[in-house]
Tab-separated table of C-alpha atoms in Angstrom:
chain	number	residue	atom	x	y	z
A	19	GLU	CA	45.745	-12.847	3.783
A	20	GLY	CA	41.950	-12.609	3.466
A	21	THR	CA	41.892	-9.243	5.152
A	22	THR	CA	43.590	-5.884	5.241
A	23	ASN	CA	46.399	-4.322	7.424
A	24	ASN	CA	48.432	-1.194	7.454
A	25	GLY	CA	51.052	-2.566	5.098
A	26	GLY	CA	53.779	-2.820	7.798
A	27	CYS	CA	53.985	-6.569	7.497
A	28	ILE	CA	52.567	-9.681	5.639
A	29	MET	CA	50.099	-11.768	7.574
A	30	GLN	CA	49.468	-15.488	7.443
A	31	PHE	CA	48.177	-16.598	4.118
A	32	LYS	CA	44.960	-18.725	3.779
A	33	LYS	CA	45.827	-22.108	2.102
A	34	GLY	CA	42.968	-22.170	-0.431
A	35	ALA	CA	44.989	-20.755	-3.429
A	36	PHE	CA	47.827	-23.097	-2.670
A	37	ALA	CA	45.885	-26.362	-2.262
A	38	PRO	CA	45.910	-27.242	-6.048
A	39	GLY	CA	49.698	-27.238	-5.895
A	40	GLN	CA	49.972	-25.098	-9.068
A	41	PRO	CA	52.426	-22.198	-9.830
A	42	ILE	CA	51.587	-18.953	-8.135
A	43	THR	CA	52.247	-15.501	-9.673
A	44	PRO	CA	52.619	-13.043	-6.659
A	45	VAL	CA	51.508	-9.417	-7.192
A	46	LEU	CA	52.720	-6.823	-4.767
A	47	LEU	CA	50.613	-3.836	-4.168
A	48	THR	CA	51.954	-0.701	-2.359
A	49	TYR	CA	50.267	2.613	-1.761
A	50	PRO	CA	52.985	5.425	-1.656
A	51	ASN	CA	50.642	8.269	-0.551
A	52	GLU	CA	52.140	11.175	1.104
A	53	HIS	CA	49.387	12.211	3.554
A	54	TYR	CA	46.998	9.449	4.235
A	55	ASN	CA	47.455	5.697	4.223
A	56	CYS	CA	44.376	4.397	2.514
A	57	ALA	CA	44.787	0.861	3.997
A	58	CYS	CA	41.400	-0.045	5.479
A	59	SER	CA	42.657	-1.157	8.869
A	60	GLY	CA	42.657	0.023	12.495
A	61	ARG	CA	41.458	3.561	12.910
A	62	ASN	CA	41.549	3.935	9.081
A	63	GLY	CA	38.876	1.231	8.700
A	64	THR	CA	35.964	3.564	9.293
A	65	ASP	CA	33.293	5.177	7.144
A	66	MET	CA	35.594	8.185	6.949
A	67	SER	CA	38.277	6.193	4.930
A	68	LEU	CA	36.750	6.924	1.579
A	69	VAL	CA	36.202	10.590	2.445
A	70	ARG	CA	39.844	11.011	3.464
A	71	CYS	CA	41.007	9.372	0.285
A	72	LEU	CA	38.918	11.898	-1.699
A	73	PHE	CA	40.618	14.776	0.153
A	74	GLN	CA	43.962	13.718	-1.407
A	75	PHE	CA	44.810	15.252	-4.791
A	76	HIS	CA	45.406	11.738	-6.019
A	77	ASN	CA	45.843	8.261	-4.494
A	78	ARG	CA	48.655	6.245	-5.944
A	79	MET	CA	49.148	2.492	-6.131
A	80	LYS	CA	52.153	0.636	-7.346
A	81	ALA	CA	51.768	-2.904	-8.662
A	82	THR	CA	54.846	-5.232	-8.989
A	83	ILE	CA	54.328	-8.641	-10.727
A	84	LEU	CA	56.963	-11.209	-9.616
A	85	ASP	CA	58.083	-14.266	-11.431
A	86	ALA	CA	55.846	-17.234	-11.015
A	87	TYR	CA	56.692	-19.429	-7.978
A	88	GLU	CA	57.012	-23.139	-8.954
A	89	PRO	CA	56.211	-25.416	-6.042
A	90	ASN	CA	58.401	-28.342	-5.373
A	91	GLU	CA	56.971	-31.771	-4.496
A	92	GLU	CA	57.016	-31.114	-0.789
A	93	GLU	CA	55.202	-27.832	-1.217
A	94	LYS	CA	52.605	-29.573	-3.499
A	95	ALA	CA	51.746	-32.018	-0.779
A	96	ASP	CA	51.618	-29.316	1.951
A	97	PRO	CA	49.593	-26.165	1.028
A	98	ILE	CA	50.519	-24.496	4.360
A	99	LEU	CA	54.209	-24.887	3.615
A	100	PHE	CA	53.624	-23.652	0.094
A	101	ALA	CA	51.718	-20.608	1.304
A	102	LYS	CA	54.417	-19.877	3.884
A	103	ASN	CA	57.288	-20.030	1.331
A	104	VAL	CA	55.352	-17.766	-1.187
A	105	ARG	CA	54.726	-15.310	1.563
A	106	ASN	CA	58.434	-15.265	2.507
A	107	TYR	CA	59.302	-14.707	-1.076
A	108	MET	CA	56.987	-11.680	-1.294
A	109	ALA	CA	58.101	-10.332	1.978
A	110	LYS	CA	61.738	-10.504	0.931
A	111	GLU	CA	60.953	-8.486	-2.294
A	112	MET	CA	59.072	-5.942	-0.239
A	113	SER	CA	61.635	-5.786	2.686
A	114	LEU	CA	58.794	-6.530	5.121
A	115	PRO	CA	58.568	-8.764	8.180
A	116	THR	CA	56.028	-11.599	8.303
A	117	THR	CA	53.554	-12.297	11.104
A	118	GLU	CA	51.245	-15.161	11.973
A	119	HIS	CA	48.296	-12.821	12.623
A	120	SER	CA	45.128	-13.965	10.821
A	121	TYR	CA	41.344	-13.819	10.953
A	122	PRO	CA	41.045	-14.371	14.772
A	123	ASP	CA	43.415	-11.628	15.435
A	124	MET	CA	41.415	-9.256	13.210
A	125	PHE	CA	38.188	-10.101	14.998
A	126	LEU	CA	39.807	-9.613	18.405
A	127	SER	CA	41.146	-6.311	17.194
A	128	MET	CA	37.636	-5.311	16.289
A	129	GLU	CA	36.450	-6.382	19.687
A	130	GLY	CA	39.172	-4.189	21.233
A	131	ALA	CA	38.239	-1.241	19.093
A	132	ALA	CA	34.591	-1.515	20.321
A	133	TYR	CA	35.827	-0.369	23.755
A	134	LYS	CA	36.691	3.001	22.144
A	135	GLU	CA	40.069	2.911	23.963
A	136	PRO	CA	43.697	2.188	22.751
A	137	TYR	CA	44.354	-1.353	21.531
A	138	PHE	CA	44.209	-3.899	24.384
A	139	PHE	CA	47.142	-5.939	22.953
A	140	ASP	CA	50.465	-5.196	21.419
A	141	ALA	CA	51.543	-6.207	17.890
A	142	THR	CA	53.509	-9.205	19.074
A	143	PHE	CA	50.266	-10.874	20.306
A	144	GLU	CA	49.110	-13.666	18.011
A	145	MET	CA	46.026	-15.742	18.583
A	146	CYS	CA	47.749	-18.808	17.050
A	147	GLU	CA	50.438	-18.550	19.780
A	148	ALA	CA	47.849	-18.018	22.493
A	149	LYS	CA	45.998	-21.118	21.308
A	150	ARG	CA	49.263	-23.187	21.212
A	151	ILE	CA	50.504	-22.064	24.648
A	152	TYR	CA	47.243	-21.653	26.595
A	153	GLY	CA	44.656	-23.599	24.627
A	154	VAL	CA	42.390	-20.577	24.277
A	155	ASP	CA	40.289	-19.620	21.280
A	156	LEU	CA	38.813	-16.444	20.031
A	157	ASP	CA	35.712	-16.605	22.199
A	158	ASP	CA	37.882	-17.183	25.259
A	159	CYS	CA	40.004	-14.215	24.463
A	160	LYS	CA	36.971	-11.987	23.932
A	161	LEU	CA	35.867	-12.686	27.512
A	162	LEU	CA	39.409	-12.190	28.834
A	163	LEU	CA	39.589	-8.930	26.895
A	164	LYS	CA	36.329	-7.765	28.536
A	165	ARG	CA	37.699	-8.493	31.925
A	166	PHE	CA	41.054	-6.854	31.047
A	167	ALA	CA	39.086	-3.720	30.015
A	168	GLU	CA	37.264	-3.727	33.281
A	169	ILE	CA	40.504	-3.810	35.321
A	170	ASP	CA	41.949	-1.028	33.223
A	171	LYS	CA	40.261	1.812	35.229
A	172	GLU	CA	42.317	4.535	33.618
A	173	LYS	CA	41.376	3.321	30.104
A	174	ARG	CA	45.051	3.293	28.932
A	175	GLY	CA	44.850	0.040	26.967
A	176	SER	CA	47.024	-1.584	29.647
A	177	ILE	CA	46.825	-2.203	33.410
A	178	SER	CA	48.743	0.601	35.186
A	179	VAL	CA	50.160	0.406	38.728
A	180	GLU	CA	47.262	2.498	39.960
A	181	SER	CA	44.642	0.143	38.388
A	182	PHE	CA	46.519	-2.766	39.822
A	183	LYS	CA	46.455	-1.208	43.309
A	184	THR	CA	42.682	-0.682	42.937
A	185	LEU	CA	42.274	-4.307	41.823
A	186	PHE	CA	44.069	-5.810	44.824
A	187	HIS	CA	43.104	-3.072	47.291
A	188	LEU	CA	46.656	-2.119	47.815
A	189	GLN	CA	46.304	1.620	48.294
A	190	THR	CA	47.812	1.322	51.872
A	191	ALA	CA	50.233	-1.498	51.194
A	192	GLU	CA	54.043	-1.182	51.465
A	193	GLU	CA	55.442	0.382	48.261
A	194	ASN	CA	58.192	-2.281	47.948
A	195	PHE	CA	55.607	-5.041	48.019
A	196	VAL	CA	53.412	-3.196	45.381
A	197	LYS	CA	56.522	-2.818	43.098
A	198	ARG	CA	57.561	-6.469	43.400
A	199	PHE	CA	54.088	-7.855	42.992
A	200	TYR	CA	53.381	-5.716	39.936
A	201	ALA	CA	56.767	-6.402	38.436
A	202	PHE	CA	55.984	-10.086	38.618
A	203	PHE	CA	53.326	-9.615	35.908
A	204	ASP	CA	55.003	-6.766	34.046
A	205	ILE	CA	57.275	-9.309	32.220
A	206	ASP	CA	58.859	-6.803	29.753
A	207	ASP	CA	59.357	-4.203	32.510
A	208	THR	CA	57.579	-1.470	30.623
A	209	GLY	CA	55.634	-0.140	33.570
A	210	ALA	CA	52.357	-1.408	32.088
A	211	ILE	CA	50.668	-4.904	32.055
A	212	GLU	CA	49.687	-5.523	28.418
A	213	PHE	CA	46.985	-7.916	27.362
A	214	SER	CA	49.514	-10.623	26.578
A	215	GLU	CA	51.011	-10.365	30.089
A	216	PHE	CA	47.432	-10.525	31.529
A	217	LEU	CA	46.958	-13.869	29.739
A	218	GLU	CA	50.262	-15.053	31.356
A	219	ALA	CA	48.950	-13.898	34.750
A	220	VAL	CA	45.687	-15.803	34.236
A	221	ALA	CA	47.767	-18.849	33.184
A	222	LEU	CA	49.576	-18.711	36.463
A	223	VAL	CA	46.332	-19.156	38.504
A	224	SER	CA	44.957	-21.828	36.136
A	225	SER	CA	45.553	-25.579	36.042
A	226	ILE	CA	48.109	-25.362	33.150
A	227	SER	CA	50.770	-23.739	35.371
A	228	THR	CA	53.250	-25.779	37.384
A	229	THR	CA	53.570	-26.011	41.135
A	230	GLU	CA	56.913	-24.238	40.900
A	231	GLU	CA	55.326	-21.330	38.998
A	232	LYS	CA	52.460	-21.086	41.438
A	233	THR	CA	54.944	-21.264	44.427
A	234	ALA	CA	56.911	-18.313	43.008
A	235	LEU	CA	53.645	-16.275	42.674
A	236	ALA	CA	52.435	-17.115	46.132
A	237	PHE	CA	55.839	-16.252	47.669
A	238	VAL	CA	55.752	-12.826	46.080
A	239	PHE	CA	52.173	-12.288	47.181
A	240	SER	CA	53.036	-13.346	50.750
A	241	ASP	CA	56.064	-11.065	50.958
A	242	LYS	CA	53.988	-8.068	52.286
A	243	PHE	CA	57.081	-5.892	52.933
A	244	GLY	CA	58.766	-6.583	49.529
A	245	MET	CA	62.023	-7.655	51.203
A	246	GLY	CA	62.462	-10.965	49.368
A	247	THR	CA	61.523	-12.941	52.406
A	248	VAL	CA	58.200	-14.146	54.029
A	249	SER	CA	57.388	-15.045	57.596
A	250	VAL	CA	55.020	-17.657	59.094
A	251	GLN	CA	52.798	-14.784	60.110
A	252	ASN	CA	52.730	-13.608	56.450
A	253	ILE	CA	51.712	-17.006	55.159
A	254	ASN	CA	49.029	-17.560	57.842
A	255	SER	CA	47.596	-14.001	57.354
A	256	VAL	CA	47.064	-14.854	53.645
A	257	ALA	CA	45.152	-18.042	54.726
A	258	ASP	CA	43.033	-15.878	57.067
A	259	GLU	CA	42.393	-13.391	54.304
A	260	ALA	CA	41.266	-16.151	51.911
A	261	LYS	CA	38.825	-17.513	54.486
A	262	LYS	CA	37.342	-14.109	55.073
A	263	MET	CA	36.753	-13.831	51.308
A	264	GLY	CA	35.015	-17.064	51.331
A	265	LEU	CA	37.629	-18.760	49.111
A	266	ILE	CA	38.516	-21.496	51.556
A	267	GLU	CA	36.286	-23.131	54.160
A	268	ASP	CA	38.884	-23.653	56.962
A	269	THR	CA	42.421	-22.490	57.502
A	270	ALA	CA	43.640	-25.532	59.360
A	271	SER	CA	45.260	-27.323	56.529
A	272	PHE	CA	46.770	-24.125	55.068
A	273	LEU	CA	48.529	-22.763	58.281
A	274	VAL	CA	52.228	-23.151	59.143
A	275	SER	CA	52.749	-23.974	62.802
A	276	GLU	CA	56.614	-24.021	62.831
A	277	ASN	CA	58.325	-21.139	64.599
A	278	LYS	CA	60.530	-19.753	61.847
A	279	GLY	CA	62.167	-16.397	61.218
A	280	SER	CA	62.567	-14.842	57.819
A	281	ILE	CA	61.971	-17.475	55.008
A	282	GLU	CA	63.680	-17.071	51.667
A	283	LEU	CA	62.274	-18.594	48.391
A	284	ALA	CA	64.406	-21.742	48.532
A	285	GLU	CA	63.218	-22.642	52.013
A	286	TYR	CA	59.666	-21.600	51.093
A	287	GLU	CA	59.860	-24.096	48.056
A	288	GLU	CA	60.826	-26.915	50.475
A	289	MET	CA	57.952	-26.105	52.683
A	290	VAL	CA	55.583	-26.317	49.731
A	291	LYS	CA	56.975	-29.686	48.772
A	292	ASN	CA	56.016	-30.951	52.367
A	293	ASN	CA	52.703	-29.195	52.326
A	294	PRO	CA	51.512	-28.049	48.783
A	295	LYS	CA	48.295	-26.620	50.319
A	296	ILE	CA	50.095	-23.568	51.780
A	297	ILE	CA	50.190	-21.824	48.448
A	298	GLU	CA	46.486	-22.317	47.646
A	299	PRO	CA	45.140	-19.352	49.705
A	300	ALA	CA	47.431	-16.928	47.879
A	301	ILE	CA	46.581	-18.446	44.435
A	302	GLU	CA	42.793	-18.343	45.156
A	303	ILE	CA	43.020	-14.680	46.237
A	304	ILE	CA	44.875	-13.671	43.128
A	305	LYS	CA	42.410	-15.635	40.939
A	306	ALA	CA	39.409	-14.098	42.583
A	307	GLN	CA	40.810	-10.573	42.048
A	308	PHE	CA	41.747	-11.144	38.470
A	309	GLY	CA	38.238	-12.568	38.067
A	310	ALA	CA	39.400	-15.069	35.553
A	311	SER	CA	41.120	-18.493	35.073
A	312	PHE	CA	41.079	-20.426	31.801
A	313	GLU	CA	38.814	-23.009	33.374
A	314	ASN	CA	36.059	-20.514	34.332
A	315	ILE	CA	36.458	-18.536	31.162
A	316	LYS	CA	35.869	-21.758	29.007
A	317	ALA	CA	32.943	-22.729	31.245
A	318	LYS	CA	31.319	-19.293	30.514
A	319	VAL	CA	32.010	-19.596	26.833
A	320	GLU	CA	30.322	-23.090	26.794
A	321	LYS	CA	27.374	-21.769	28.710
A	322	GLU	CA	26.945	-18.871	26.325
A	323	ARG	CA	27.236	-21.228	23.294
A	324	ASP	CA	24.658	-23.627	24.931
A	325	ALA	CA	22.347	-20.636	25.483
A	326	LYS	CA	22.613	-19.556	21.769
A	327	MET	CA	21.933	-23.142	20.613
A	328	THR	CA	18.798	-23.199	22.794
A	329	THR	CA	17.517	-19.879	21.348
A	330	GLY	CA	18.624	-20.688	17.751
A	331	ASP	CA	21.070	-17.776	17.566
A	332	ILE	CA	23.913	-20.023	16.493
């Protein structure tokens, strides 16, 4: 693993030990202590860890040496596959799950701990998946984490409904609208927007999202009464709001002139096909309030890297 964790899972292995393609003898270490888990991770990874170990009458460790694992030809040629299979062998012996968390996750965890608040991401968040899906790296996520912490006014480690209302200035908005708009981002319906869900929200206002995804988001944002329909007045008022915020120069190309009644999602989608611009004001407002898109985050990271190169700090 190259790092420590709480012993509840086995993390991604580094490939160095597996590159030679030679047999590996796995050794399993467990610490069956009754009162204090001496794993140097999370809140246990502080200067007090050694002191707390000393306060136990004794600290136990159990070592189990497994039979050597002989790699096949495919594993010899692929150290990543070799490492994964050895890890699965060890996990099975210990009855533990595996996870793809690695060094970047540890560094992001340390960044989150620096805010002195609960962790800003759940255990299912993995940097490797974030990079695969969104194309973001550790430095990108550090900036996104900083913005996430700023939005989390209650310092809960997640974005609550109240913090969400404050972000979008929805204190006097219709309750049904607030519920539907918040639920759009609260994907797992836990009543809290976690860091992984915040990344998904940022993705929706970034270039990697599809027109269909942006259309669904713009529809929910324009549905100011939370009734599952929008009106021409709703759509045009969003464009006016975007202009007041300085996000669009002129409303002419974003307004809808047709005299329609209640517009459901299917009809709204057809309208967007005819005039894709009508969703832009809503997306720009949401992007501005979140204060992040993958494009501007990456631009900030590059600017910071350039500045460090100039000053010789990198």
